[in-house]
């Protein structure tokens, strides 16, 4: 329950993952980016919810 999966356009996950790392958000333990998907690990389920809400606000 402490994992987030972020879908991106094809070929953009590495760039989006790097941008996510640059935000230096305390909720993020680590992230792995593929071609169009980023898997983000957080410390707790609550951190995953906080991070999801934060990212949704950034993208809206």
JSON list of N, CA and C in Angstrom, two decimals:
[
{"chain": "A", "resi": 1, "resn": "UNK", "atom": "N", "xyz": [0.81, -1.20, 0.00]},
{"chain": "A", "resi": 1, "resn": "UNK", "atom": "CA", "xyz": [0.00, 0.00, 0.00]},
{"chain": "A", "resi": 1, "resn": "UNK", "atom": "C", "xyz": [0.85, 1.26, 0.00]},
{"chain": "A", "resi": 2, "resn": "UNK", "atom": "N", "xyz": [2.14, 1.12, 0.07]},
{"chain": "A", "resi": 2, "resn": "UNK", "atom": "CA", "xyz": [3.00, 2.31, 0.08]},
{"chain": "A", "resi": 2, "resn": "UNK", "atom": "C", "xyz": [3.71, 2.49, -1.25]},
{"chain": "A", "resi": 3, "resn": "UNK", "atom": "N", "xyz": [3.08, 2.02, -2.33]},
{"chain": "A", "resi": 3, "resn": "UNK", "atom": "CA", "xyz": [3.66, 2.16, -3.67]},
{"chain": "A", "resi": 3, "resn": "UNK", "atom": "C", "xyz": [2.72, 2.97, -4.55]},
{"chain": "A", "resi": 4, "resn": "UNK", "atom": "N", "xyz": [3.31, 3.82, -5.39]},
{"chain": "A", "resi": 4, "resn": "UNK", "atom": "CA", "xyz": [2.55, 4.56, -6.39]},
{"chain": "A", "resi": 4, "resn": "UNK", "atom": "C", "xyz": [3.06, 4.16, -7.76]},
{"chain": "A", "resi": 5, "resn": "UNK", "atom": "N", "xyz": [2.16, 3.98, -8.69]},
{"chain": "A", "resi": 5, "resn": "UNK", "atom": "CA", "xyz": [2.53, 3.72, -10.08]},
{"chain": "A", "resi": 5, "resn": "UNK", "atom": "C", "xyz": [2.11, 4.94, -10.89]},
{"chain": "A", "resi": 6, "resn": "UNK", "atom": "N", "xyz": [3.06, 5.55, -11.57]},
{"chain": "A", "resi": 6, "resn": "UNK", "atom": "CA", "xyz": [2.80, 6.73, -12.36]},
{"chain": "A", "resi": 6, "resn": "UNK", "atom": "C", "xyz": [3.00, 6.39, -13.82]},
{"chain": "A", "resi": 7, "resn": "UNK", "atom": "N", "xyz": [1.97, 6.59, -14.64]},
{"chain": "A", "resi": 7, "resn": "UNK", "atom": "CA", "xyz": [2.05, 6.34, -16.08]},
{"chain": "A", "resi": 7, "resn": "UNK", "atom": "C", "xyz": [2.42, 7.64, -16.79]},
{"chain": "A", "resi": 8, "resn": "UNK", "atom": "N", "xyz": [3.31, 7.53, -17.77]},
{"chain": "A", "resi": 8, "resn": "UNK", "atom": "CA", "xyz": [3.72, 8.68, -18.58]},
{"chain": "A", "resi": 8, "resn": "UNK", "atom": "C", "xyz": [3.54, 8.34, -20.05]},
{"chain": "A", "resi": 9, "resn": "UNK", "atom": "N", "xyz": [3.82, 9.30, -20.90]},
{"chain": "A", "resi": 9, "resn": "UNK", "atom": "CA", "xyz": [3.87, 9.03, -22.33]},
{"chain": "A", "resi": 9, "resn": "UNK", "atom": "C", "xyz": [5.07, 8.11, -22.59]},
{"chain": "A", "resi": 10, "resn": "UNK", "atom": "N", "xyz": [5.00, 7.38, -23.69]},
{"chain": "A", "resi": 10, "resn": "UNK", "atom": "CA", "xyz": [6.10, 6.46, -24.04]},
{"chain": "A", "resi": 10, "resn": "UNK", "atom": "C", "xyz": [7.42, 7.23, -24.12]},
{"chain": "A", "resi": 11, "resn": "UNK", "atom": "N", "xyz": [8.43, 6.68, -23.46]},
{"chain": "A", "resi": 11, "resn": "UNK", "atom": "CA", "xyz": [9.77, 7.26, -23.49]},
{"chain": "A", "resi": 11, "resn": "UNK", "atom": "C", "xyz": [10.00, 8.40, -22.52]},
{"chain": "A", "resi": 12, "resn": "UNK", "atom": "N", "xyz": [9.01, 8.76, -21.71]},
{"chain": "A", "resi": 12, "resn": "UNK", "atom": "CA", "xyz": [9.14, 9.93, -20.83]},
{"chain": "A", "resi": 12, "resn": "UNK", "atom": "C", "xyz": [9.32, 9.60, -19.35]},
{"chain": "A", "resi": 13, "resn": "UNK", "atom": "N", "xyz": [9.26, 8.34, -18.98]},
{"chain": "A", "resi": 13, "resn": "UNK", "atom": "CA", "xyz": [9.34, 8.00, -17.56]},
{"chain": "A", "resi": 13, "resn": "UNK", "atom": "C", "xyz": [10.68, 8.36, -16.94]},
{"chain": "A", "resi": 14, "resn": "UNK", "atom": "N", "xyz": [11.76, 8.19, -17.68]},
{"chain": "A", "resi": 14, "resn": "UNK", "atom": "CA", "xyz": [13.08, 8.51, -17.12]},
{"chain": "A", "resi": 14, "resn": "UNK", "atom": "C", "xyz": [13.18, 10.01, -16.81]},
{"chain": "A", "resi": 15, "resn": "UNK", "atom": "N", "xyz": [12.71, 10.86, -17.72]},
{"chain": "A", "resi": 15, "resn": "UNK", "atom": "CA", "xyz": [12.74, 12.31, -17.50]},
{"chain": "A", "resi": 15, "resn": "UNK", "atom": "C", "xyz": [11.82, 12.71, -16.35]},
{"chain": "A", "resi": 16, "resn": "UNK", "atom": "N", "xyz": [10.63, 12.12, -16.32]},
{"chain": "A", "resi": 16, "resn": "UNK", "atom": "CA", "xyz": [9.69, 12.43, -15.24]},
{"chain": "A", "resi": 16, "resn": "UNK", "atom": "C", "xyz": [10.23, 11.93, -13.90]},
{"chain": "A", "resi": 17, "resn": "UNK", "atom": "N", "xyz": [10.87, 10.78, -13.91]},
{"chain": "A", "resi": 17, "resn": "UNK", "atom": "CA", "xyz": [11.47, 10.25, -12.69]},
{"chain": "A", "resi": 17, "resn": "UNK", "atom": "C", "xyz": [12.59, 11.14, -12.17]},
{"chain": "A", "resi": 18, "resn": "UNK", "atom": "N", "xyz": [13.40, 11.66, -13.09]},
{"chain": "A", "resi": 18, "resn": "UNK", "atom": "CA", "xyz": [14.48, 12.58, -12.70]},
{"chain": "A", "resi": 18, "resn": "UNK", "atom": "C", "xyz": [13.89, 13.86, -12.12]},
{"chain": "A", "resi": 19, "resn": "UNK", "atom": "N", "xyz": [12.82, 14.36, -12.73]},
{"chain": "A", "resi": 19, "resn": "UNK", "atom": "CA", "xyz": [12.16, 15.57, -12.21]},
{"chain": "A", "resi": 19, "resn": "UNK", "atom": "C", "xyz": [11.57, 15.29, -10.82]},
{"chain": "A", "resi": 20, "resn": "UNK", "atom": "N", "xyz": [11.01, 14.11, -10.64]},
{"chain": "A", "resi": 20, "resn": "UNK", "atom": "CA", "xyz": [10.47, 13.72, -9.35]},
{"chain": "A", "resi": 20, "resn": "UNK", "atom": "C", "xyz": [11.57, 13.67, -8.29]},
{"chain": "A", "resi": 21, "resn": "UNK", "atom": "N", "xyz": [12.71, 13.12, -8.65]},
{"chain": "A", "resi": 21, "resn": "UNK", "atom": "CA", "xyz": [13.86, 13.08, -7.73]},
{"chain": "A", "resi": 21, "resn": "UNK", "atom": "C", "xyz": [14.31, 14.49, -7.36]},
{"chain": "A", "resi": 22, "resn": "UNK", "atom": "N", "xyz": [14.29, 15.40, -8.32]},
{"chain": "A", "resi": 22, "resn": "UNK", "atom": "CA", "xyz": [14.73, 16.78, -8.08]},
{"chain": "A", "resi": 22, "resn": "UNK", "atom": "C", "xyz": [13.83, 17.52, -7.10]},
{"chain": "A", "resi": 23, "resn": "UNK", "atom": "N", "xyz": [12.59, 17.06, -6.97]},
{"chain": "A", "resi": 23, "resn": "UNK", "atom": "CA", "xyz": [11.68, 17.70, -6.01]},
{"chain": "A", "resi": 23, "resn": "UNK", "atom": "C", "xyz": [12.09, 17.43, -4.56]},
{"chain": "A", "resi": 24, "resn": "UNK", "atom": "N", "xyz": [12.87, 16.38, -4.34]},
{"chain": "A", "resi": 24, "resn": "UNK", "atom": "CA", "xyz": [13.38, 16.01, -3.00]},
{"chain": "A", "resi": 24, "resn": "UNK", "atom": "C", "xyz": [12.25, 15.98, -1.96]},
{"chain": "A", "resi": 25, "resn": "UNK", "atom": "N", "xyz": [11.18, 15.26, -2.31]},
{"chain": "A", "resi": 25, "resn": "UNK", "atom": "CA", "xyz": [10.05, 15.14, -1.41]},
{"chain": "A", "resi": 25, "resn": "UNK", "atom": "C", "xyz": [10.35, 14.11, -0.32]},
{"chain": "A", "resi": 26, "resn": "UNK", "atom": "N", "xyz": [10.07, 14.46, 0.91]},
{"chain": "A", "resi": 26, "resn": "UNK", "atom": "CA", "xyz": [10.40, 13.59, 2.04]},
{"chain": "A", "resi": 26, "resn": "UNK", "atom": "C", "xyz": [9.62, 12.29, 2.04]},
{"chain": "A", "resi": 27, "resn": "UNK", "atom": "N", "xyz": [8.48, 12.25, 1.36]},
{"chain": "A", "resi": 27, "resn": "UNK", "atom": "CA", "xyz": [7.67, 11.04, 1.33]},
{"chain": "A", "resi": 27, "resn": "UNK", "atom": "C", "xyz": [8.29, 9.92, 0.49]},
{"chain": "A", "resi": 28, "resn": "UNK", "atom": "N", "xyz": [9.17, 10.29, -0.45]},
{"chain": "A", "resi": 28, "resn": "UNK", "atom": "CA", "xyz": [9.71, 9.32, -1.39]},
{"chain": "A", "resi": 28, "resn": "UNK", "atom": "C", "xyz": [10.94, 8.62, -0.82]},
{"chain": "A", "resi": 29, "resn": "UNK", "atom": "N", "xyz": [10.88, 7.28, -0.78]},
{"chain": "A", "resi": 29, "resn": "UNK", "atom": "CA", "xyz": [12.02, 6.48, -0.38]},
{"chain": "A", "resi": 29, "resn": "UNK", "atom": "C", "xyz": [12.89, 6.19, -1.60]},
{"chain": "A", "resi": 30, "resn": "UNK", "atom": "N", "xyz": [12.24, 5.91, -2.73]},
{"chain": "A", "resi": 30, "resn": "UNK", "atom": "CA", "xyz": [12.96, 5.63, -3.97]},
{"chain": "A", "resi": 30, "resn": "UNK", "atom": "C", "xyz": [11.99, 5.47, -5.12]},
{"chain": "A", "resi": 31, "resn": "UNK", "atom": "N", "xyz": [12.55, 5.51, -6.33]},
{"chain": "A", "resi": 31, "resn": "UNK", "atom": "CA", "xyz": [11.71, 5.37, -7.52]},
{"chain": "A", "resi": 31, "resn": "UNK", "atom": "C", "xyz": [12.50, 4.63, -8.60]},
{"chain": "A", "resi": 32, "resn": "UNK", "atom": "N", "xyz": [11.76, 3.87, -9.40]},
{"chain": "A", "resi": 32, "resn": "UNK", "atom": "CA", "xyz": [12.35, 3.14, -10.53]},
{"chain": "A", "resi": 32, "resn": "UNK", "atom": "C", "xyz": [11.53, 3.51, -11.76]},
{"chain": "A", "resi": 33, "resn": "UNK", "atom": "N", "xyz": [12.22, 3.96, -12.80]},
{"chain": "A", "resi": 33, "resn": "UNK", "atom": "CA", "xyz": [11.53, 4.37, -14.02]},
{"chain": "A", "resi": 33, "resn": "UNK", "atom": "C", "xyz": [11.85, 3.42, -15.16]},
{"chain": "A", "resi": 34, "resn": "UNK", "atom": "N", "xyz": [10.82, 3.08, -15.91]},
{"chain": "A", "resi": 34, "resn": "UNK", "atom": "CA", "xyz": [10.99, 2.29, -17.12]},
{"chain": "A", "resi": 34, "resn": "UNK", "atom": "C", "xyz": [10.79, 3.19, -18.32]},
{"chain": "A", "resi": 35, "resn": "UNK", "atom": "N", "xyz": [10.11, 2.70, -19.33]},
{"chain": "A", "resi": 35, "resn": "UNK", "atom": "CA", "xyz": [9.87, 3.48, -20.54]},
{"chain": "A", "resi": 35, "resn": "UNK", "atom": "C", "xyz": [8.69, 4.44, -20.36]},
{"chain": "A", "resi": 36, "resn": "UNK", "atom": "N", "xyz": [7.59, 3.93, -19.81]},
{"chain": "A", "resi": 36, "resn": "UNK", "atom": "CA", "xyz": [6.40, 4.76, -19.65]},
{"chain": "A", "resi": 36, "resn": "UNK", "atom": "C", "xyz": [5.75, 4.63, -18.28]},
{"chain": "A", "resi": 37, "resn": "UNK", "atom": "N", "xyz": [6.49, 4.09, -17.32]},
{"chain": "A", "resi": 37, "resn": "UNK", "atom": "CA", "xyz": [5.95, 3.87, -15.98]},
{"chain": "A", "resi": 37, "resn": "UNK", "atom": "C", "xyz": [7.01, 4.14, -14.93]},
{"chain": "A", "resi": 38, "resn": "UNK", "atom": "N", "xyz": [6.59, 4.77, -13.83]},
{"chain": "A", "resi": 38, "resn": "UNK", "atom": "CA", "xyz": [7.48, 5.00, -12.68]},
{"chain": "A", "resi": 38, "resn": "UNK", "atom": "C", "xyz": [6.84, 4.32, -11.47]},
{"chain": "A", "resi": 39, "resn": "UNK", "atom": "N", "xyz": [7.62, 3.54, -10.76]},
{"chain": "A", "resi": 39, "resn": "UNK", "atom": "CA", "xyz": [7.19, 2.92, -9.52]},
{"chain": "A", "resi": 39, "resn": "UNK", "atom": "C", "xyz": [7.85, 3.69, -8.38]},
{"chain": "A", "resi": 40, "resn": "UNK", "atom": "N", "xyz": [7.04, 4.28, -7.52]},
{"chain": "A", "resi": 40, "resn": "UNK", "atom": "CA", "xyz": [7.55, 5.10, -6.42]},
{"chain": "A", "resi": 40, "resn": "UNK", "atom": "C", "xyz": [7.22, 4.41, -5.10]},
{"chain": "A", "resi": 41, "resn": "UNK", "atom": "N", "xyz": [8.23, 4.25, -4.26]},
{"chain": "A", "resi": 41, "resn": "UNK", "atom": "CA", "xyz": [8.04, 3.67, -2.93]},
{"chain": "A", "resi": 41, "resn": "UNK", "atom": "C", "xyz": [8.06, 4.78, -1.89]},
{"chain": "A", "resi": 42, "resn": "UNK", "atom": "N", "xyz": [7.11, 4.71, -0.97]},
{"chain": "A", "resi": 42, "resn": "UNK", "atom": "CA", "xyz": [7.06, 5.66, 0.14]},
{"chain": "A", "resi": 42, "resn": "UNK", "atom": "C", "xyz": [7.20, 4.90, 1.45]},
{"chain": "A", "resi": 43, "resn": "UNK", "atom": "N", "xyz": [7.43, 5.62, 2.53]},
{"chain": "A", "resi": 43, "resn": "UNK", "atom": "CA", "xyz": [7.62, 4.98, 3.83]},
{"chain": "A", "resi": 43, "resn": "UNK", "atom": "C", "xyz": [6.34, 4.34, 4.35]},
{"chain": "A", "resi": 44, "resn": "UNK", "atom": "N", "xyz": [5.23, 5.03, 4.18]},
{"chain": "A", "resi": 44, "resn": "UNK", "atom": "CA", "xyz": [3.96, 4.56, 4.73]},
{"chain": "A", "resi": 44, "resn": "UNK", "atom": "C", "xyz": [2.83, 4.74, 3.70]},
{"chain": "A", "resi": 45, "resn": "UNK", "atom": "N", "xyz": [1.69, 4.14, 3.99]},
{"chain": "A", "resi": 45, "resn": "UNK", "atom": "CA", "xyz": [0.52, 4.32, 3.15]},
{"chain": "A", "resi": 45, "resn": "UNK", "atom": "C", "xyz": [0.08, 5.78, 3.17]},
{"chain": "A", "resi": 46, "resn": "UNK", "atom": "N", "xyz": [0.16, 6.41, 4.33]},
{"chain": "A", "resi": 46, "resn": "UNK", "atom": "CA", "xyz": [-0.20, 7.83, 4.45]},
{"chain": "A", "resi": 46, "resn": "UNK", "atom": "C", "xyz": [0.70, 8.69, 3.57]},
{"chain": "A", "resi": 47, "resn": "UNK", "atom": "N", "xyz": [2.00, 8.40, 3.55]},
{"chain": "A", "resi": 47, "resn": "UNK", "atom": "CA", "xyz": [2.93, 9.13, 2.69]},
{"chain": "A", "resi": 47, "resn": "UNK", "atom": "C", "xyz": [2.56, 8.97, 1.22]},
{"chain": "A", "resi": 48, "resn": "UNK", "atom": "N", "xyz": [2.11, 7.77, 0.84]},
{"chain": "A", "resi": 48, "resn": "UNK", "atom": "CA", "xyz": [1.70, 7.53, -0.55]},
{"chain": "A", "resi": 48, "resn": "UNK", "atom": "C", "xyz": [0.49, 8.39, -0.90]},
{"chain": "A", "resi": 49, "resn": "UNK", "atom": "N", "xyz": [-0.45, 8.51, 0.02]},
{"chain": "A", "resi": 49, "resn": "UNK", "atom": "CA", "xyz": [-1.64, 9.33, -0.21]},
{"chain": "A", "resi": 49, "resn": "UNK", "atom": "C", "xyz": [-1.27, 10.80, -0.30]},
{"chain": "A", "resi": 50, "resn": "UNK", "atom": "N", "xyz": [-0.39, 11.26, 0.58]},
{"chain": "A", "resi": 50, "resn": "UNK", "atom": "CA", "xyz": [0.05, 12.66, 0.56]},
{"chain": "A", "resi": 50, "resn": "UNK", "atom": "C", "xyz": [0.76, 12.96, -0.75]},
{"chain": "A", "resi": 51, "resn": "UNK", "atom": "N", "xyz": [1.65, 12.06, -1.17]},
{"chain": "A", "resi": 51, "resn": "UNK", "atom": "CA", "xyz": [2.39, 12.24, -2.41]},
{"chain": "A", "resi": 51, "resn": "UNK", "atom": "C", "xyz": [1.45, 12.26, -3.61]},
{"chain": "A", "resi": 52, "resn": "UNK", "atom": "N", "xyz": [0.50, 11.34, -3.65]},
{"chain": "A", "resi": 52, "resn": "UNK", "atom": "CA", "xyz": [-0.46, 11.30, -4.75]},
{"chain": "A", "resi": 52, "resn": "UNK", "atom": "C", "xyz": [-1.22, 12.62, -4.85]},
{"chain": "A", "resi": 53, "resn": "UNK", "atom": "N", "xyz": [-1.69, 13.13, -3.72]},
{"chain": "A", "resi": 53, "resn": "UNK", "atom": "CA", "xyz": [-2.43, 14.39, -3.72]},
{"chain": "A", "resi": 53, "resn": "UNK", "atom": "C", "xyz": [-1.54, 15.56, -4.16]},
{"chain": "A", "resi": 54, "resn": "UNK", "atom": "N", "xyz": [-0.30, 15.57, -3.71]},
{"chain": "A", "resi": 54, "resn": "UNK", "atom": "CA", "xyz": [0.65, 16.62, -4.09]},
{"chain": "A", "resi": 54, "resn": "UNK", "atom": "C", "xyz": [0.91, 16.60, -5.60]},
{"chain": "A", "resi": 55, "resn": "UNK", "atom": "N", "xyz": [1.12, 15.42, -6.16]},
{"chain": "A", "resi": 55, "resn": "UNK", "atom": "CA", "xyz": [1.39, 15.31, -7.60]},
{"chain": "A", "resi": 55, "resn": "UNK", "atom": "C", "xyz": [0.15, 15.67, -8.41]},
{"chain": "A", "resi": 56, "resn": "UNK", "atom": "N", "xyz": [-1.02, 15.30, -7.94]},
{"chain": "A", "resi": 56, "resn": "UNK", "atom": "CA", "xyz": [-2.25, 15.67, -8.65]},
{"chain": "A", "resi": 56, "resn": "UNK", "atom": "C", "xyz": [-2.43, 17.18, -8.70]},
{"chain": "A", "resi": 57, "resn": "UNK", "atom": "N", "xyz": [-2.08, 17.86, -7.60]},
{"chain": "A", "resi": 57, "resn": "UNK", "atom": "CA", "xyz": [-2.17, 19.33, -7.57]},
{"chain": "A", "resi": 57, "resn": "UNK", "atom": "C", "xyz": [-1.18, 19.95, -8.55]},
{"chain": "A", "resi": 58, "resn": "UNK", "atom": "N", "xyz": [0.03, 19.39, -8.61]},
{"chain": "A", "resi": 58, "resn": "UNK", "atom": "CA", "xyz": [1.04, 19.90, -9.54]},
{"chain": "A", "resi": 58, "resn": "UNK", "atom": "C", "xyz": [0.59, 19.76, -11.00]},
{"chain": "A", "resi": 59, "resn": "UNK", "atom": "N", "xyz": [-0.12, 18.70, -11.29]},
{"chain": "A", "resi": 59, "resn": "UNK", "atom": "CA", "xyz": [-0.51, 18.41, -12.67]},
{"chain": "A", "resi": 59, "resn": "UNK", "atom": "C", "xyz": [-1.84, 19.03, -13.09]},
{"chain": "A", "resi": 60, "resn": "UNK", "atom": "N", "xyz": [-2.55, 19.63, -12.15]},
{"chain": "A", "resi": 60, "resn": "UNK", "atom": "CA", "xyz": [-3.86, 20.20, -12.51]},
{"chain": "A", "resi": 60, "resn": "UNK", "atom": "C", "xyz": [-3.78, 21.69, -12.77]}
]
